[in-house]
């Protein structure tokens, strides 16, 4: 008996055939991007790594590899500056995470779409507003001779913008909008059915948030907190324009070292401090990425 292959059997044969491998042209299209990343980020990283472990002999001009720069970067004033940056970043990120969550929840549950669009648009702008313009705006408003400072008599009440808490308030100006942008998609991912199921089982509003919403949002909240910490930790221009060297921060110490305000033979301490910041940022990203992947499984 002769087997007959009909047209209906053809798709099965085609489906059983192995898939073709992607062409090499796809990798060639990525090469310019990889080359740009290697030049823009790879070479500076290698130069920083090499300089952090290099010391130049002032008498002979010879260079040698040593850990003296790294050791100096975690001692004395440099260690104080590093701890000051960590403290400032942690406090600012914690406050911004709480306030940003409350604002984002108010926007998500609002019945006015125009309000949501306005807040998200403003957050996208304010999250990228920083540096000297932000410092000037606060100095002109809440500085020693600022408009609100004089009208409200804040100086007599002990207000000082050029302090730790004054710098925290300035950082909140761009960290809260960043938190709103970060947590809003996660809040949108909360299912209405979850709240209804909790209410049908007798749960109150606080119980729903404590046992259902917050556990689901926990990875996104922690991820947003880590992102805010990194943003505050790397900020430089705002603090430099406002407080100068009155508050010890590692970014300001790096600027002083680059400008030559260091001891002879310690010129590369700035590179060692930069490497310390990269290591801390790497630890921050190592925490942030797994949290984002975990939250995506629940909120997808």
Short mmCIF file of N, CA and C in Angstrom, two decimals, residues 110-294:
data_model
loop_
_atom_site.label_atom_id
_atom_site.label_comp_id
_atom_site.label_asym_id
_atom_site.label_seq_id
_atom_site.Cartn_x
_atom_site.Cartn_y
_atom_site.Cartn_z
N UNK A 110 -7.12 58.22 42.44
CA UNK A 110 -7.88 59.43 42.11
C UNK A 110 -8.87 59.15 40.98
N UNK A 111 -10.00 59.84 41.02
CA UNK A 111 -11.02 59.69 39.99
C UNK A 111 -10.82 60.69 38.85
N UNK A 112 -9.77 61.48 38.93
CA UNK A 112 -9.53 62.51 37.93
C UNK A 112 -8.30 62.13 37.11
N UNK A 113 -8.48 61.65 35.88
CA UNK A 113 -7.32 61.27 35.05
C UNK A 113 -6.38 62.43 34.79
N UNK A 114 -6.91 63.65 34.72
CA UNK A 114 -6.05 64.81 34.46
C UNK A 114 -5.07 65.02 35.61
N UNK A 115 -5.53 64.77 36.85
CA UNK A 115 -4.64 64.91 38.00
C UNK A 115 -3.51 63.90 37.93
N UNK A 116 -3.84 62.67 37.57
CA UNK A 116 -2.80 61.64 37.44
C UNK A 116 -1.77 62.03 36.39
N UNK A 117 -2.23 62.45 35.22
CA UNK A 117 -1.30 62.84 34.16
C UNK A 117 -0.44 64.02 34.57
N UNK A 118 -1.05 64.98 35.27
CA UNK A 118 -0.29 66.16 35.70
C UNK A 118 0.79 65.80 36.70
N UNK A 119 0.45 64.94 37.66
CA UNK A 119 1.43 64.56 38.69
C UNK A 119 2.56 63.73 38.08
N UNK A 120 2.23 62.79 37.21
CA UNK A 120 3.27 61.97 36.60
C UNK A 120 4.16 62.80 35.68
N UNK A 121 3.58 63.73 34.95
CA UNK A 121 4.38 64.60 34.09
C UNK A 121 5.31 65.48 34.92
N UNK A 122 4.76 66.07 35.99
CA UNK A 122 5.59 66.90 36.86
C UNK A 122 6.67 66.07 37.54
N UNK A 123 6.36 64.84 37.90
CA UNK A 123 7.37 63.98 38.53
C UNK A 123 8.50 63.65 37.56
N UNK A 124 8.15 63.45 36.29
CA UNK A 124 9.19 63.18 35.30
C UNK A 124 10.14 64.35 35.12
N UNK A 125 9.62 65.57 35.29
CA UNK A 125 10.46 66.76 35.15
C UNK A 125 11.28 66.99 36.42
N UNK A 126 10.61 66.93 37.59
CA UNK A 126 11.28 67.25 38.84
C UNK A 126 12.31 66.19 39.24
N UNK A 127 12.10 64.94 38.81
CA UNK A 127 13.07 63.89 39.13
C UNK A 127 14.43 64.15 38.48
N UNK A 128 14.45 64.94 37.42
CA UNK A 128 15.70 65.25 36.73
C UNK A 128 16.15 66.69 36.97
N UNK A 129 15.52 67.35 37.94
CA UNK A 129 15.89 68.73 38.25
C UNK A 129 16.80 68.75 39.46
N UNK A 130 18.03 69.13 39.26
CA UNK A 130 18.99 69.13 40.36
C UNK A 130 20.17 70.01 40.02
N UNK A 131 21.25 69.82 40.78
CA UNK A 131 22.45 70.59 40.51
C UNK A 131 22.37 72.01 41.04
N UNK A 132 23.12 72.89 40.40
CA UNK A 132 23.19 74.29 40.83
C UNK A 132 21.84 75.00 40.73
N UNK A 133 21.03 74.80 39.67
CA UNK A 133 19.73 75.47 39.63
C UNK A 133 18.85 75.12 40.82
N UNK A 134 18.84 73.86 41.24
CA UNK A 134 18.04 73.48 42.40
C UNK A 134 18.58 74.13 43.67
N UNK A 135 19.88 74.14 43.83
CA UNK A 135 20.47 74.78 45.00
C UNK A 135 20.15 76.27 45.04
N UNK A 136 20.25 76.95 43.90
CA UNK A 136 19.94 78.38 43.85
C UNK A 136 18.47 78.64 44.19
N UNK A 137 17.57 77.77 43.71
CA UNK A 137 16.14 77.95 44.00
C UNK A 137 15.88 77.87 45.50
N UNK A 138 16.50 76.93 46.18
CA UNK A 138 16.28 76.81 47.62
C UNK A 138 16.98 77.91 48.39
N UNK A 139 18.17 78.31 47.95
CA UNK A 139 18.86 79.40 48.63
C UNK A 139 18.05 80.69 48.53
N UNK A 140 17.49 80.95 47.35
CA UNK A 140 16.69 82.16 47.17
C UNK A 140 15.37 82.10 47.93
N UNK A 141 14.91 80.91 48.23
CA UNK A 141 13.62 80.77 48.91
C UNK A 141 13.76 80.56 50.41
N UNK A 142 14.66 79.65 50.81
CA UNK A 142 14.77 79.27 52.22
C UNK A 142 16.16 79.50 52.78
N UNK A 143 17.02 80.22 52.07
CA UNK A 143 18.35 80.54 52.59
C UNK A 143 18.28 81.55 53.71
N UNK A 144 19.44 81.98 54.19
CA UNK A 144 19.48 82.95 55.28
C UNK A 144 18.77 84.25 54.92
N UNK A 145 18.83 84.63 53.65
CA UNK A 145 18.15 85.84 53.18
C UNK A 145 17.04 85.50 52.19
N UNK A 146 16.53 84.29 52.26
CA UNK A 146 15.50 83.86 51.34
C UNK A 146 14.17 84.56 51.57
N UNK A 147 13.32 84.48 50.58
CA UNK A 147 12.03 85.16 50.64
C UNK A 147 11.19 84.63 51.80
N UNK A 148 10.99 83.31 51.84
CA UNK A 148 10.17 82.73 52.90
C UNK A 148 10.85 82.82 54.27
N UNK A 149 12.17 82.77 54.29
CA UNK A 149 12.88 82.86 55.56
C UNK A 149 12.64 84.20 56.22
N UNK A 150 12.65 85.28 55.46
CA UNK A 150 12.43 86.61 56.01
C UNK A 150 10.97 86.86 56.34
N UNK A 151 10.07 86.42 55.47
CA UNK A 151 8.65 86.67 55.70
C UNK A 151 8.10 85.89 56.88
N UNK A 152 8.58 84.66 57.07
CA UNK A 152 8.09 83.82 58.16
C UNK A 152 8.97 83.87 59.40
N UNK A 153 10.07 84.60 59.33
CA UNK A 153 10.97 84.69 60.47
C UNK A 153 11.56 83.36 60.89
N UNK A 154 11.96 82.55 59.90
CA UNK A 154 12.45 81.20 60.20
C UNK A 154 13.80 81.21 60.90
N UNK A 155 14.60 82.25 60.67
CA UNK A 155 15.92 82.30 61.30
C UNK A 155 15.79 82.37 62.82
N UNK A 156 14.82 83.14 63.30
CA UNK A 156 14.61 83.24 64.75
C UNK A 156 14.11 81.94 65.35
N UNK A 157 13.56 81.07 64.53
CA UNK A 157 13.04 79.79 65.02
C UNK A 157 14.07 78.67 64.90
N UNK A 158 15.30 79.01 64.52
CA UNK A 158 16.36 78.02 64.45
C UNK A 158 16.51 77.34 63.11
N UNK A 159 15.86 77.87 62.07
CA UNK A 159 15.97 77.24 60.76
C UNK A 159 17.32 77.52 60.13
N UNK A 160 17.93 76.49 59.54
CA UNK A 160 19.21 76.63 58.86
C UNK A 160 19.21 75.71 57.64
N UNK A 161 19.15 76.31 56.46
CA UNK A 161 19.14 75.52 55.23
C UNK A 161 20.46 74.81 55.01
N UNK A 162 21.56 75.41 55.47
CA UNK A 162 22.89 74.89 55.19
C UNK A 162 23.31 73.90 56.30
N UNK A 163 22.46 72.92 56.52
CA UNK A 163 22.69 71.90 57.54
C UNK A 163 22.32 70.54 56.96
N UNK A 164 22.48 69.52 57.78
CA UNK A 164 22.16 68.18 57.32
C UNK A 164 20.70 68.05 56.92
N UNK A 165 19.80 68.51 57.79
CA UNK A 165 18.37 68.39 57.50
C UNK A 165 17.94 69.33 56.39
N UNK A 166 18.60 70.46 56.26
CA UNK A 166 18.32 71.32 55.12
C UNK A 166 18.67 70.65 53.81
N UNK A 167 19.79 69.94 53.80
CA UNK A 167 20.19 69.21 52.59
C UNK A 167 19.24 68.04 52.32
N UNK A 168 18.73 67.42 53.38
CA UNK A 168 17.75 66.35 53.20
C UNK A 168 16.50 66.88 52.51
N UNK A 169 16.02 68.04 52.94
CA UNK A 169 14.82 68.63 52.33
C UNK A 169 15.06 68.92 50.85
N UNK A 170 16.23 69.41 50.53
CA UNK A 170 16.54 69.69 49.12
C UNK A 170 16.57 68.40 48.32
N UNK A 171 17.15 67.35 48.86
CA UNK A 171 17.20 66.08 48.16
C UNK A 171 15.81 65.49 47.95
N UNK A 172 14.91 65.72 48.92
CA UNK A 172 13.55 65.20 48.77
C UNK A 172 12.85 65.81 47.57
N UNK A 173 13.28 66.98 47.15
CA UNK A 173 12.63 67.67 46.04
C UNK A 173 12.69 66.84 44.76
N UNK A 174 13.78 66.11 44.55
CA UNK A 174 13.86 65.28 43.34
C UNK A 174 13.75 63.79 43.64
N UNK A 175 13.88 63.38 44.90
CA UNK A 175 13.75 61.96 45.23
C UNK A 175 12.28 61.53 45.31
N UNK A 176 11.41 62.38 45.85
CA UNK A 176 9.99 62.02 45.93
C UNK A 176 9.39 61.81 44.54
N UNK A 177 9.60 62.73 43.58
CA UNK A 177 9.09 62.44 42.22
C UNK A 177 9.66 61.17 41.62
N UNK A 178 10.92 60.88 41.90
CA UNK A 178 11.51 59.64 41.39
C UNK A 178 10.83 58.42 41.98
N UNK A 179 10.48 58.48 43.26
CA UNK A 179 9.76 57.38 43.88
C UNK A 179 8.37 57.23 43.30
N UNK A 180 7.70 58.33 43.00
CA UNK A 180 6.38 58.27 42.39
C UNK A 180 6.44 57.55 41.05
N UNK A 181 7.43 57.89 40.24
CA UNK A 181 7.58 57.23 38.94
C UNK A 181 7.91 55.75 39.10
N UNK A 182 8.64 55.41 40.15
CA UNK A 182 9.07 54.03 40.34
C UNK A 182 7.95 53.13 40.86
N UNK A 183 7.15 53.62 41.80
CA UNK A 183 6.17 52.78 42.47
C UNK A 183 4.80 52.81 41.82
N UNK A 184 4.51 53.79 40.97
CA UNK A 184 3.18 53.87 40.34
C UNK A 184 2.85 52.63 39.52
N UNK A 185 3.74 52.11 38.66
CA UNK A 185 3.39 50.88 37.93
C UNK A 185 3.10 49.70 38.85
N UNK A 186 3.79 49.62 39.98
CA UNK A 186 3.51 48.53 40.92
C UNK A 186 2.14 48.69 41.56
N UNK A 187 1.76 49.91 41.90
CA UNK A 187 0.43 50.15 42.46
C UNK A 187 -0.66 49.85 41.43
N UNK A 188 -0.39 50.16 40.17
CA UNK A 188 -1.36 49.83 39.12
C UNK A 188 -1.52 48.33 38.97
N UNK A 189 -0.50 47.56 39.35
CA UNK A 189 -0.57 46.11 39.19
C UNK A 189 -1.36 45.41 40.27
N UNK A 190 -1.73 46.12 41.34
CA UNK A 190 -2.55 45.50 42.38
C UNK A 190 -3.93 45.19 41.82
N UNK A 191 -4.36 43.96 41.97
CA UNK A 191 -5.65 43.54 41.43
C UNK A 191 -6.80 44.02 42.31
N UNK A 192 -7.86 44.48 41.68
CA UNK A 192 -9.05 44.86 42.42
C UNK A 192 -9.67 43.64 43.09
N UNK A 193 -9.52 42.47 42.45
CA UNK A 193 -10.08 41.25 43.02
C UNK A 193 -9.44 40.91 44.36
N UNK A 194 -8.18 41.28 44.56
CA UNK A 194 -7.53 40.99 45.83
C UNK A 194 -8.19 41.76 46.97
N UNK A 195 -8.49 43.03 46.73
CA UNK A 195 -9.15 43.83 47.76
C UNK A 195 -10.57 43.29 48.03
N UNK A 196 -11.28 42.94 46.95
CA UNK A 196 -12.63 42.43 47.12
C UNK A 196 -12.63 41.10 47.87
N UNK A 197 -11.66 40.25 47.56
CA UNK A 197 -11.58 38.97 48.27
C UNK A 197 -11.26 39.18 49.75
N UNK A 198 -10.39 40.15 50.04
CA UNK A 198 -10.06 40.44 51.44
C UNK A 198 -11.28 40.99 52.18
N UNK A 199 -12.03 41.87 51.52
CA UNK A 199 -13.22 42.42 52.16
C UNK A 199 -14.28 41.35 52.37
N UNK A 200 -14.43 40.44 51.41
CA UNK A 200 -15.42 39.36 51.56
C UNK A 200 -15.08 38.43 52.71
N UNK A 201 -13.80 38.35 53.06
CA UNK A 201 -13.38 37.52 54.18
C UNK A 201 -13.30 38.30 55.49
N UNK A 202 -13.84 39.52 55.48
CA UNK A 202 -13.93 40.31 56.71
C UNK A 202 -12.72 41.15 57.03
N UNK A 203 -11.80 41.32 56.09
CA UNK A 203 -10.61 42.12 56.34
C UNK A 203 -10.92 43.61 56.23
N UNK A 204 -10.35 44.41 57.09
CA UNK A 204 -10.48 45.85 57.03
C UNK A 204 -9.44 46.43 56.06
N UNK A 205 -9.52 47.75 55.82
CA UNK A 205 -8.55 48.38 54.94
C UNK A 205 -7.12 48.23 55.42
N UNK A 206 -6.82 48.56 56.69
CA UNK A 206 -5.44 48.36 57.18
C UNK A 206 -4.97 46.91 57.11
N UNK A 207 -5.90 45.96 57.38
CA UNK A 207 -5.52 44.55 57.29
C UNK A 207 -5.21 44.14 55.86
N UNK A 208 -5.95 44.68 54.90
CA UNK A 208 -5.66 44.39 53.50
C UNK A 208 -4.27 44.88 53.12
N UNK A 209 -3.93 46.10 53.54
CA UNK A 209 -2.62 46.63 53.20
C UNK A 209 -1.51 45.88 53.93
N UNK A 210 -1.76 45.47 55.17
CA UNK A 210 -0.73 44.82 55.95
C UNK A 210 -0.45 43.40 55.48
N UNK A 211 -1.50 42.66 55.11
CA UNK A 211 -1.34 41.24 54.80
C UNK A 211 -1.38 40.92 53.31
N UNK A 212 -1.83 41.84 52.47
CA UNK A 212 -1.94 41.55 51.05
C UNK A 212 -1.11 42.52 50.21
N UNK A 213 -1.44 43.82 50.28
CA UNK A 213 -0.83 44.79 49.38
C UNK A 213 0.66 44.99 49.66
N UNK A 214 1.01 45.24 50.92
CA UNK A 214 2.41 45.52 51.23
C UNK A 214 3.33 44.32 50.97
N UNK A 215 2.93 43.09 51.30
CA UNK A 215 3.81 41.96 50.92
C UNK A 215 4.04 41.85 49.43
N UNK A 216 3.00 42.16 48.63
CA UNK A 216 3.17 42.11 47.17
C UNK A 216 4.05 43.26 46.70
N UNK A 217 3.88 44.43 47.32
CA UNK A 217 4.64 45.61 46.91
C UNK A 217 6.04 45.66 47.52
N UNK A 218 6.33 44.77 48.47
CA UNK A 218 7.61 44.84 49.19
C UNK A 218 8.83 44.83 48.26
N UNK A 219 8.92 43.93 47.26
CA UNK A 219 10.09 43.99 46.37
C UNK A 219 10.20 45.31 45.62
N UNK A 220 9.07 45.85 45.14
CA UNK A 220 9.11 47.13 44.43
C UNK A 220 9.49 48.27 45.37
N UNK A 221 8.97 48.23 46.60
CA UNK A 221 9.31 49.27 47.57
C UNK A 221 10.79 49.24 47.92
N UNK A 222 11.32 48.05 48.17
CA UNK A 222 12.74 47.93 48.49
C UNK A 222 13.60 48.30 47.28
N UNK A 223 13.14 47.91 46.09
CA UNK A 223 13.87 48.30 44.89
C UNK A 223 13.88 49.80 44.69
N UNK A 224 12.73 50.45 44.92
CA UNK A 224 12.68 51.90 44.83
C UNK A 224 13.55 52.57 45.87
N UNK A 225 13.57 52.00 47.08
CA UNK A 225 14.42 52.55 48.13
C UNK A 225 15.89 52.47 47.75
N UNK A 226 16.29 51.36 47.17
CA UNK A 226 17.68 51.20 46.73
C UNK A 226 18.01 52.19 45.62
N UNK A 227 17.06 52.38 44.69
CA UNK A 227 17.28 53.33 43.60
C UNK A 227 17.42 54.75 44.13
N UNK A 228 16.60 55.13 45.10
CA UNK A 228 16.69 56.47 45.69
C UNK A 228 18.01 56.63 46.43
N UNK A 229 18.44 55.59 47.12
CA UNK A 229 19.73 55.66 47.83
C UNK A 229 20.86 55.92 46.85
N UNK A 230 20.86 55.18 45.75
CA UNK A 230 21.93 55.38 44.77
C UNK A 230 21.90 56.76 44.15
N UNK A 231 20.71 57.29 43.88
CA UNK A 231 20.60 58.63 43.30
C UNK A 231 21.12 59.69 44.26
N UNK A 232 20.76 59.58 45.54
CA UNK A 232 21.24 60.55 46.52
C UNK A 232 22.73 60.38 46.80
N UNK A 233 23.21 59.16 46.77
CA UNK A 233 24.61 58.88 47.07
C UNK A 233 25.53 59.47 46.00
N UNK A 234 25.07 59.51 44.75
CA UNK A 234 25.90 60.01 43.66
C UNK A 234 25.75 61.50 43.42
N UNK A 235 24.80 62.17 44.09
CA UNK A 235 24.57 63.60 43.86
C UNK A 235 25.79 64.40 44.33
N UNK A 236 26.14 65.42 43.55
CA UNK A 236 27.31 66.24 43.89
C UNK A 236 27.06 67.74 43.79
N UNK A 237 26.55 68.19 42.64
CA UNK A 237 26.50 69.62 42.36
C UNK A 237 25.60 70.36 43.35
N UNK A 238 24.48 69.77 43.73
CA UNK A 238 23.56 70.44 44.65
C UNK A 238 24.23 70.68 46.00
N UNK A 239 24.85 69.65 46.55
CA UNK A 239 25.51 69.80 47.84
C UNK A 239 26.70 70.73 47.75
N UNK A 240 27.46 70.66 46.65
CA UNK A 240 28.63 71.53 46.50
C UNK A 240 28.22 73.00 46.44
N UNK A 241 27.12 73.30 45.74
CA UNK A 241 26.68 74.69 45.63
C UNK A 241 26.05 75.20 46.92
N UNK A 242 25.49 74.31 47.72
CA UNK A 242 24.78 74.75 48.93
C UNK A 242 25.68 74.81 50.16
N UNK A 243 26.32 73.69 50.49
CA UNK A 243 27.01 73.59 51.77
C UNK A 243 28.52 73.58 51.63
N UNK A 244 29.05 73.43 50.42
CA UNK A 244 30.50 73.39 50.27
C UNK A 244 31.09 72.22 51.03
N UNK A 245 32.05 72.53 51.89
CA UNK A 245 32.71 71.48 52.68
C UNK A 245 32.25 71.47 54.13
N UNK A 246 31.16 72.20 54.46
CA UNK A 246 30.69 72.24 55.84
C UNK A 246 30.07 70.92 56.27
N UNK A 247 29.56 70.14 55.32
CA UNK A 247 29.02 68.81 55.60
C UNK A 247 29.90 67.79 54.89
N UNK A 248 30.49 66.84 55.61
CA UNK A 248 31.40 65.89 54.96
C UNK A 248 30.64 64.91 54.06
N UNK A 249 30.94 64.96 52.77
CA UNK A 249 30.36 64.04 51.79
C UNK A 249 31.47 63.52 50.91
N UNK A 250 31.35 62.28 50.47
CA UNK A 250 32.43 61.67 49.71
C UNK A 250 32.58 62.32 48.34
N UNK A 251 31.48 62.76 47.74
CA UNK A 251 31.59 63.41 46.43
C UNK A 251 32.36 64.71 46.53
N UNK A 252 32.18 65.44 47.63
CA UNK A 252 32.93 66.68 47.83
C UNK A 252 34.40 66.39 48.09
N UNK A 253 34.69 65.31 48.79
CA UNK A 253 36.07 64.92 49.02
C UNK A 253 36.76 64.55 47.71
N UNK A 254 36.05 63.89 46.83
CA UNK A 254 36.62 63.54 45.53
C UNK A 254 36.93 64.80 44.74
N UNK A 255 36.03 65.78 44.78
CA UNK A 255 36.28 67.04 44.07
C UNK A 255 37.50 67.75 44.63
N UNK A 256 37.65 67.77 45.96
CA UNK A 256 38.82 68.40 46.55
C UNK A 256 40.11 67.68 46.16
N UNK A 257 40.06 66.35 46.11
CA UNK A 257 41.26 65.59 45.74
C UNK A 257 41.62 65.82 44.27
N UNK A 258 40.62 65.91 43.41
CA UNK A 258 40.90 66.15 41.99
C UNK A 258 41.48 67.53 41.78
N UNK A 259 41.02 68.51 42.55
CA UNK A 259 41.52 69.88 42.40
C UNK A 259 42.89 70.07 43.01
N UNK A 260 43.46 69.03 43.63
CA UNK A 260 44.82 69.11 44.17
C UNK A 260 44.89 69.44 45.64
N UNK A 261 43.75 69.45 46.32
CA UNK A 261 43.73 69.77 47.74
C UNK A 261 44.01 68.51 48.57
N UNK A 262 45.17 67.90 48.34
CA UNK A 262 45.57 66.68 49.05
C UNK A 262 47.06 66.77 49.35
N UNK A 263 47.55 65.83 50.16
CA UNK A 263 48.96 65.77 50.47
C UNK A 263 49.76 65.29 49.26
N UNK A 264 51.03 65.61 49.25
CA UNK A 264 51.90 65.18 48.16
C UNK A 264 51.99 63.65 48.17
N UNK A 265 51.81 63.06 46.98
CA UNK A 265 51.82 61.62 46.86
C UNK A 265 50.47 60.97 47.06
N UNK A 266 49.43 61.78 47.36
CA UNK A 266 48.07 61.26 47.55
C UNK A 266 47.14 61.71 46.44
N UNK A 267 47.68 62.02 45.26
CA UNK A 267 46.84 62.54 44.19
C UNK A 267 45.79 61.53 43.71
N UNK A 268 46.11 60.26 43.83
CA UNK A 268 45.19 59.23 43.35
C UNK A 268 44.19 58.76 44.40
N UNK A 269 44.14 59.45 45.53
CA UNK A 269 43.14 59.09 46.53
C UNK A 269 41.74 59.32 45.99
N UNK A 270 41.58 60.32 45.12
CA UNK A 270 40.27 60.57 44.51
C UNK A 270 39.80 59.36 43.72
N UNK A 271 40.73 58.70 43.02
CA UNK A 271 40.36 57.50 42.27
C UNK A 271 40.01 56.35 43.21
N UNK A 272 40.69 56.28 44.34
CA UNK A 272 40.36 55.25 45.32
C UNK A 272 38.97 55.50 45.91
N UNK A 273 38.65 56.76 46.19
CA UNK A 273 37.31 57.08 46.69
C UNK A 273 36.25 56.77 45.64
N UNK A 274 36.58 57.06 44.40
CA UNK A 274 35.63 56.73 43.32
C UNK A 274 35.40 55.23 43.23
N UNK A 275 36.47 54.45 43.41
CA UNK A 275 36.32 53.00 43.39
C UNK A 275 35.48 52.53 44.56
N UNK A 276 35.62 53.16 45.71
CA UNK A 276 34.77 52.81 46.85
C UNK A 276 33.30 53.07 46.52
N UNK A 277 33.02 54.20 45.85
CA UNK A 277 31.65 54.50 45.47
C UNK A 277 31.12 53.49 44.46
N UNK A 278 31.97 53.07 43.54
CA UNK A 278 31.54 52.07 42.55
C UNK A 278 31.20 50.75 43.24
N UNK A 279 32.00 50.37 44.22
CA UNK A 279 31.73 49.13 44.95
C UNK A 279 30.40 49.22 45.69
N UNK A 280 30.15 50.36 46.34
CA UNK A 280 28.88 50.52 47.05
C UNK A 280 27.72 50.53 46.07
N UNK A 281 27.89 51.23 44.93
CA UNK A 281 26.84 51.23 43.91
C UNK A 281 26.60 49.83 43.35
N UNK A 282 27.67 49.05 43.21
CA UNK A 282 27.52 47.68 42.74
C UNK A 282 26.72 46.83 43.72
N UNK A 283 26.98 47.02 45.01
CA UNK A 283 26.20 46.31 46.02
C UNK A 283 24.73 46.72 45.97
N UNK A 284 24.51 48.02 45.75
CA UNK A 284 23.13 48.52 45.66
C UNK A 284 22.41 47.89 44.48
N UNK A 285 23.06 47.83 43.32
CA UNK A 285 22.43 47.24 42.14
C UNK A 285 22.25 45.73 42.31
N UNK A 286 23.15 45.09 43.03
CA UNK A 286 23.01 43.66 43.27
C UNK A 286 21.77 43.36 44.10
N UNK A 287 21.35 44.30 44.93
CA UNK A 287 20.11 44.15 45.69
C UNK A 287 18.91 44.54 44.85
N UNK A 288 19.07 45.56 44.02
CA UNK A 288 17.94 46.12 43.27
C UNK A 288 17.43 45.18 42.19
N UNK A 289 18.30 44.58 41.41
CA UNK A 289 17.88 43.78 40.26
C UNK A 289 17.08 42.53 40.67
N UNK A 290 17.51 41.74 41.65
CA UNK A 290 16.66 40.60 42.04
C UNK A 290 15.29 41.01 42.56
N UNK A 291 15.23 42.14 43.27
CA UNK A 291 13.95 42.61 43.77
C UNK A 291 13.01 42.97 42.63
N UNK A 292 13.55 43.59 41.59
CA UNK A 292 12.72 43.94 40.45
C UNK A 292 12.19 42.70 39.75
N UNK A 293 13.01 41.68 39.60
CA UNK A 293 12.55 40.46 38.96
C UNK A 293 11.48 39.75 39.80
N UNK A 294 11.63 39.80 41.11
CA UNK A 294 10.65 39.15 41.97
C UNK A 294 9.30 39.87 41.91
#
